[in-house]
Coordinates of C-alpha atoms in Angstrom, one line a residue:
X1318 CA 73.3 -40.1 91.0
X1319 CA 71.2 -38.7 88.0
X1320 CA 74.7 -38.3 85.4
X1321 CA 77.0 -40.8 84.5
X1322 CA 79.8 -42.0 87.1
X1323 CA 81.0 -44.0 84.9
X1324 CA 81.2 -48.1 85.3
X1325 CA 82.4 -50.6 88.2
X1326 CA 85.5 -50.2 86.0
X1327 CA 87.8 -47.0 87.1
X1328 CA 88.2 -44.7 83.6
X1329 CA 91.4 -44.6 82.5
X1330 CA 90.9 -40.6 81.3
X1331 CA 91.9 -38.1 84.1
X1332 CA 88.3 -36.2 84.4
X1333 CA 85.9 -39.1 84.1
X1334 CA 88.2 -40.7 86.7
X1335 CA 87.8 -37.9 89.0
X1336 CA 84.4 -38.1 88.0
X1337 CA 84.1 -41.6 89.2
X1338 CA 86.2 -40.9 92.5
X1339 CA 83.9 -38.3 93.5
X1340 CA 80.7 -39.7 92.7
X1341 CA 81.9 -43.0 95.0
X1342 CA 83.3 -41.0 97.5
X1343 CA 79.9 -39.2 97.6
X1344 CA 78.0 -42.7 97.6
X1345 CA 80.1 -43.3 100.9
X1346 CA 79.2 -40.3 102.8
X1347 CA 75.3 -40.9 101.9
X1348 CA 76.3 -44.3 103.8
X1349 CA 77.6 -42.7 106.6
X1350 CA 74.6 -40.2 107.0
X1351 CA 72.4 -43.1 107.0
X1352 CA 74.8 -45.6 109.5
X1353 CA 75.8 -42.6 112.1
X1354 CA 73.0 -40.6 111.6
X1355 CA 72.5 -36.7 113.2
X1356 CA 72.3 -37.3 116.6
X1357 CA 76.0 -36.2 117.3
X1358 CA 77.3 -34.2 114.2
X1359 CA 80.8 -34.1 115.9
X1360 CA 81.0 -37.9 115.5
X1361 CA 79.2 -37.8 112.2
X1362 CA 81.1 -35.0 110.9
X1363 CA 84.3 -37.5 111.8
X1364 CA 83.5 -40.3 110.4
X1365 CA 82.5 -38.9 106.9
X1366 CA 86.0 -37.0 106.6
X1367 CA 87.6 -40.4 107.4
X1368 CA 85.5 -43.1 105.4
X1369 CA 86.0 -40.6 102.4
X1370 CA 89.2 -39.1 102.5
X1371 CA 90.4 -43.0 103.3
X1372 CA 88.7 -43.5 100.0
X1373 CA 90.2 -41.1 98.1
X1374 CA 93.8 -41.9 99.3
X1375 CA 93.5 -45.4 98.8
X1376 CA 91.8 -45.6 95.2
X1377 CA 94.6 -42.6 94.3
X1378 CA 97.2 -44.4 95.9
X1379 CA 96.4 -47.6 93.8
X1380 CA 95.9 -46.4 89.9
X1381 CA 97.6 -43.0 90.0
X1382 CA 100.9 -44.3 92.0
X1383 CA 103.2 -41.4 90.7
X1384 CA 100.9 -38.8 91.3
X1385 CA 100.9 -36.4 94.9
X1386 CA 98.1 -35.4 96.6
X1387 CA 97.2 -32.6 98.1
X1388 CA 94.3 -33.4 101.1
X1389 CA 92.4 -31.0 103.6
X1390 CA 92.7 -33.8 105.8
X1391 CA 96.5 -34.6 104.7
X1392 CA 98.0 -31.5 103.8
X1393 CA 101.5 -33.1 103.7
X1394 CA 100.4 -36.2 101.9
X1395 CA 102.8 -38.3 100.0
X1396 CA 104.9 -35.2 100.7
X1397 CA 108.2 -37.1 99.5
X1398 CA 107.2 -38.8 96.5
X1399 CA 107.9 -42.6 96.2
X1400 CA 110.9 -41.5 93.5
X1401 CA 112.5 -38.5 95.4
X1402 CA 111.0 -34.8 95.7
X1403 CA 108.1 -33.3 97.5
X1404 CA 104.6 -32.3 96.1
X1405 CA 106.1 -29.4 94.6
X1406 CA 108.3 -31.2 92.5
X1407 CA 105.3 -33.3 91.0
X1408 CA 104.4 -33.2 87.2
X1409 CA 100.7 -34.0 88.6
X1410 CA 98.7 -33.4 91.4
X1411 CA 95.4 -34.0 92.8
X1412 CA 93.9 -31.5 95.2
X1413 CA 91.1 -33.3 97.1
X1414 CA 88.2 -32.3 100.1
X1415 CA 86.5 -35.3 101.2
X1416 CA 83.8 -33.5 102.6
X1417 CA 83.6 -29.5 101.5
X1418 CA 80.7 -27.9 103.7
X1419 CA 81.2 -30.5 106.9
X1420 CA 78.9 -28.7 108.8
X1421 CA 76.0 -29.2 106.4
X1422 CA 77.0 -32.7 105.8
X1423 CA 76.3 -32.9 109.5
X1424 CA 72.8 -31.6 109.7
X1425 CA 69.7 -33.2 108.7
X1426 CA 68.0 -32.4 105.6
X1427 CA 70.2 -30.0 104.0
X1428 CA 71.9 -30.9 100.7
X1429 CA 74.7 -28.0 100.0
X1430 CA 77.9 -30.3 101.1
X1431 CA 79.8 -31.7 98.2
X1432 CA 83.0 -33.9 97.4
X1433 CA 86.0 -32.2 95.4
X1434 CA 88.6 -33.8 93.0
X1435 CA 90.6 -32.0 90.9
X1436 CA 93.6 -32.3 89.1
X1437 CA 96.9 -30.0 89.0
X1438 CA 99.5 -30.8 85.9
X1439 CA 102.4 -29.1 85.2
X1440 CA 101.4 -29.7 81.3
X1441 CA 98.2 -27.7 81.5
X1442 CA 98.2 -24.9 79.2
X1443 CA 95.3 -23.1 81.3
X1444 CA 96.4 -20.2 83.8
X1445 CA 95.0 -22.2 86.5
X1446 CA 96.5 -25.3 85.3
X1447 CA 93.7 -27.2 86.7
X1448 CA 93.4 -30.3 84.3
X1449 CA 90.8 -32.2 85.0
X1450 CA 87.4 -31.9 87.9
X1451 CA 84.9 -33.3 89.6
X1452 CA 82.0 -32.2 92.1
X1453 CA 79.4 -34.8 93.5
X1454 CA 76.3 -33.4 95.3
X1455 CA 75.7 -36.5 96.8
X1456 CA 72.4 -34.9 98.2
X1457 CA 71.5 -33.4 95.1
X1458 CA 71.9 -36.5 93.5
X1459 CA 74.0 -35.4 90.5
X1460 CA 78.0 -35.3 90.1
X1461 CA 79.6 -32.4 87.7
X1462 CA 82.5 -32.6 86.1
X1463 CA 84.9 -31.6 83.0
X1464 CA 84.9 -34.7 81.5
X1465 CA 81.4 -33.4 80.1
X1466 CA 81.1 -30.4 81.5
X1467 CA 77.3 -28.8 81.8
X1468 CA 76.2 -26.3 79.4
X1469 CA 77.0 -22.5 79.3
X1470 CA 74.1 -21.6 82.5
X1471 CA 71.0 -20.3 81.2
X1472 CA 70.4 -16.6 82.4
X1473 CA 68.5 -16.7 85.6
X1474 CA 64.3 -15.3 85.1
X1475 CA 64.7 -12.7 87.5
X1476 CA 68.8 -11.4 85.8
X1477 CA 67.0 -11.5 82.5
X1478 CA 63.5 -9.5 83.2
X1479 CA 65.9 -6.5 84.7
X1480 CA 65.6 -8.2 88.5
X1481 CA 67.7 -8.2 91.2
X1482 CA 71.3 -10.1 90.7
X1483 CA 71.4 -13.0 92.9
X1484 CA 75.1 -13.7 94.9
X1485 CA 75.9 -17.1 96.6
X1486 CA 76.9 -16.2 99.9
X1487 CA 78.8 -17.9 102.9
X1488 CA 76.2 -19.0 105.7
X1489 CA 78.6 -18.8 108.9
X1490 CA 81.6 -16.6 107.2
X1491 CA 80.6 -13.9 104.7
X1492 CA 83.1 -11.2 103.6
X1493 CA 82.4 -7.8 105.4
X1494 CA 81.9 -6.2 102.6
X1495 CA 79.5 -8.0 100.4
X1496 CA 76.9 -6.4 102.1
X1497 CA 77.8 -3.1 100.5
X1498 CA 78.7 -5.1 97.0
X1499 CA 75.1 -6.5 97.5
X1500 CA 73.4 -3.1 97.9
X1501 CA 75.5 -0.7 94.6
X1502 CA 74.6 -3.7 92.5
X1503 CA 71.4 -4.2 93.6
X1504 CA 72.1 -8.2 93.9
X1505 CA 70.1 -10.0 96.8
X1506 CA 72.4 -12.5 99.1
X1507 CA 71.4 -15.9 99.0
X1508 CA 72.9 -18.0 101.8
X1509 CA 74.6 -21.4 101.1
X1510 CA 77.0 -23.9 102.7
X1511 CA 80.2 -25.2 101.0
X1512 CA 81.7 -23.8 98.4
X1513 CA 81.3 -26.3 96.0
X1514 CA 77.5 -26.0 96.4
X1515 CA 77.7 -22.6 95.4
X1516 CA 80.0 -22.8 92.5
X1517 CA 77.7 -25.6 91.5
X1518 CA 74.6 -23.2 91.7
X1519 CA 76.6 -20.5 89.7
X1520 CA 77.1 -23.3 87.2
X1521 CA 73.3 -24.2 87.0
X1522 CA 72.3 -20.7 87.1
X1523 CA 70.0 -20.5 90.1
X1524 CA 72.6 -17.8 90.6
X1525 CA 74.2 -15.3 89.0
X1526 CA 77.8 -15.2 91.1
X1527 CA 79.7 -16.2 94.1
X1528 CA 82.2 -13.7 95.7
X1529 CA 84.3 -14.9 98.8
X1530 CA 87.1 -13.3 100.4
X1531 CA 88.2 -13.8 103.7
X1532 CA 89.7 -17.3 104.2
X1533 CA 90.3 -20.5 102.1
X1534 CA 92.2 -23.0 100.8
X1535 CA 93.2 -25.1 97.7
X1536 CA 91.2 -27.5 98.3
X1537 CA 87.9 -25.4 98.5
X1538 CA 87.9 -24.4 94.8
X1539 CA 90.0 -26.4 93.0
X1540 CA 87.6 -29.3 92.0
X1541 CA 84.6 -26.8 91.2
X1542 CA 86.8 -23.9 89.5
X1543 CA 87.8 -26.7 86.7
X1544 CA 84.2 -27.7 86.2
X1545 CA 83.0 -24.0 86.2
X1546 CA 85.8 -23.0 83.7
X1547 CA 85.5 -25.6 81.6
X1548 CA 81.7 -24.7 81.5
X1549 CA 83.0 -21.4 80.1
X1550 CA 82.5 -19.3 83.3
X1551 CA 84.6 -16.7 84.8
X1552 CA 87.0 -17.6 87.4
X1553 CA 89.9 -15.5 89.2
X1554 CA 91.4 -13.2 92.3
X1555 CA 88.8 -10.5 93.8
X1556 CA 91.2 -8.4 91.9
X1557 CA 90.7 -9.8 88.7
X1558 CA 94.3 -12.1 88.5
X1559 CA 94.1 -15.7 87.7
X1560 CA 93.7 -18.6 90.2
X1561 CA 97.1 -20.0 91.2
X1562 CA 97.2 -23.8 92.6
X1563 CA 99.8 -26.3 93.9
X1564 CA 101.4 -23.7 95.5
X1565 CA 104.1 -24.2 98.7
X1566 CA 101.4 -22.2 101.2
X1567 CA 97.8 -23.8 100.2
X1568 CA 95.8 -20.8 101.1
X1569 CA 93.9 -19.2 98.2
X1570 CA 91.9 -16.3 100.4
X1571 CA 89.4 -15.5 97.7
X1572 CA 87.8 -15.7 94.4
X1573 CA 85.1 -14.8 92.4
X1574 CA 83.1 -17.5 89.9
X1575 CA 80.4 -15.8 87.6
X1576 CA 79.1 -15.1 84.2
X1577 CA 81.3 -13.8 81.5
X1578 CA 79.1 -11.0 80.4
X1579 CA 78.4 -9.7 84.5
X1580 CA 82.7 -9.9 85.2
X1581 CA 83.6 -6.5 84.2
X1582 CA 81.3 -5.3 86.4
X1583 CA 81.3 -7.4 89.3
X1584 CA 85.2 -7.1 89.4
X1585 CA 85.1 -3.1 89.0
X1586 CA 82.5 -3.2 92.3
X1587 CA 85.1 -4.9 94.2
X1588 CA 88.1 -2.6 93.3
X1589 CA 85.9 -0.2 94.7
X1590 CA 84.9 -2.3 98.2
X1591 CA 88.6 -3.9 98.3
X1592 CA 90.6 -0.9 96.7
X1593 CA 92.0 -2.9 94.2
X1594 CA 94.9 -1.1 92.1

């Protein structure tokens, strides 16, 4: 990985810990690819959930004892903490994907899968309350996160010479409408696989947004929400509200993640597609 995952040591601050989770966890998977390989993405697509989510639970389960955790792949987990009370009760949690985009983790070549780690306090002043975040592209080589978060993204050539906008878009589940969003804001569609990818690529300004509405959890945005927000992005509801998490249901349908300056009119395109009040 090209940035710092910190040492053999595990930090003892909460982002360059997740930070080092998430790079290792994404160290792991590249493992897996290279012991399973593509042959059978069902049983490749298996194994990487379970070396890394067994990962995550373990190293979580050793230096953050008191904390729950909130898992794609253990949505109940340490559901009744070790002192009394459920996940809900929690001061802190971490909301964690092992493997965010499976389906490109399990085909050859392709690089837009990522690992997620975020953090949830009950202390964070931020509306999100997203403390602390972590991303590793383990393809890409590179792990983001809010312990140094990048740099404000650099307007992309084509946004700044009066080009088309550019919108990250779901390969397999796009919203219905962003067709229609795509065409009255004259933005092109550019396909991608999990959701950190694309948040990441808003981040590094290969693109200008992501939109998505239609289906997802927690879990999905958590980790690359914190890093994008902490970059000094914009981050909320299709209709503009702010991002809830640790929440009794996990589902979080939709969100949009773009730059501050195109949000007042990339949200007032979608009252118009989603007839927002």
């Amino acid at each position: 990985m090209s940035e710092s995952q910190g040492g053999d040591s595990p930090p003892v601050i909460d982002g360059a810990f997740a930070r080092w989770l998430a790079g290792r966890a994404g160290q792991l998977l590249m493992e897996v690819r290279a012991e399973v390989g593509h042959d059978d993405p069902a049983a490749l697509k298996a194994a990487g959930d379970k070396r890394a989510h067994d990962f995550l639970m373990s190293e979580l389960a050793r230096l953050r004892p008191a904390d729950a955790v909130l898992s794609e792949e253990q949505q109940d987990a340490r559901g009744v903490l070790a002192g009394g009370g459920t996940r809900l009760d929690a001061a802190r949690v971490w909301i964690i994907d092992p493997v965010d985009g499976t389906r490109e983790f399990s085909e050859e070549g392709r690089a837009d899968w990522a690992v997620h780690v975020a953090l949830w306090s009950a202390d964070c002043h931020h509306p999100s309350r997203l403390a602390a975040g972590a991303v590793a592209l383990p393809a890409q080589h590179r792990v983001i996160a809010t312990d140094h978060p990048p740099a404000y993204p650099p307007l992309p050539v084509a946004s700044a010479t009066g080009g088309r906008l550019r919108l990250a878009a779901s390969r397999s589940r796009p919203p219905a409408f962003l067709s229609a969003l795509a065409e009255e804001i004259d933005a092109e569609l550019v396909p991608m696989g999990s959701a950190g990818a694309k948040i990441a690529a808003v981040i590094s300004g290969e693109v200008d947004a992501y939109v998505h509405a239609g289906g997802q959890y927690e879990w999905d945005s958590a980790a690359p929400v914190a890093v994008a927000t902490a970059t000094g992005l914009h981050a909320s509801r299709v209709d503009g509200s702010a991002l809830e998490y640790n929440g009794a249901d996990p589902r979080l349908p939709d969100l949009v993640v773009c730059r501050k300056d195109l949000a007042p009119r990339l949200l007032s395109a979608l009252r118009g597609h989603l007839r927002v009040p």
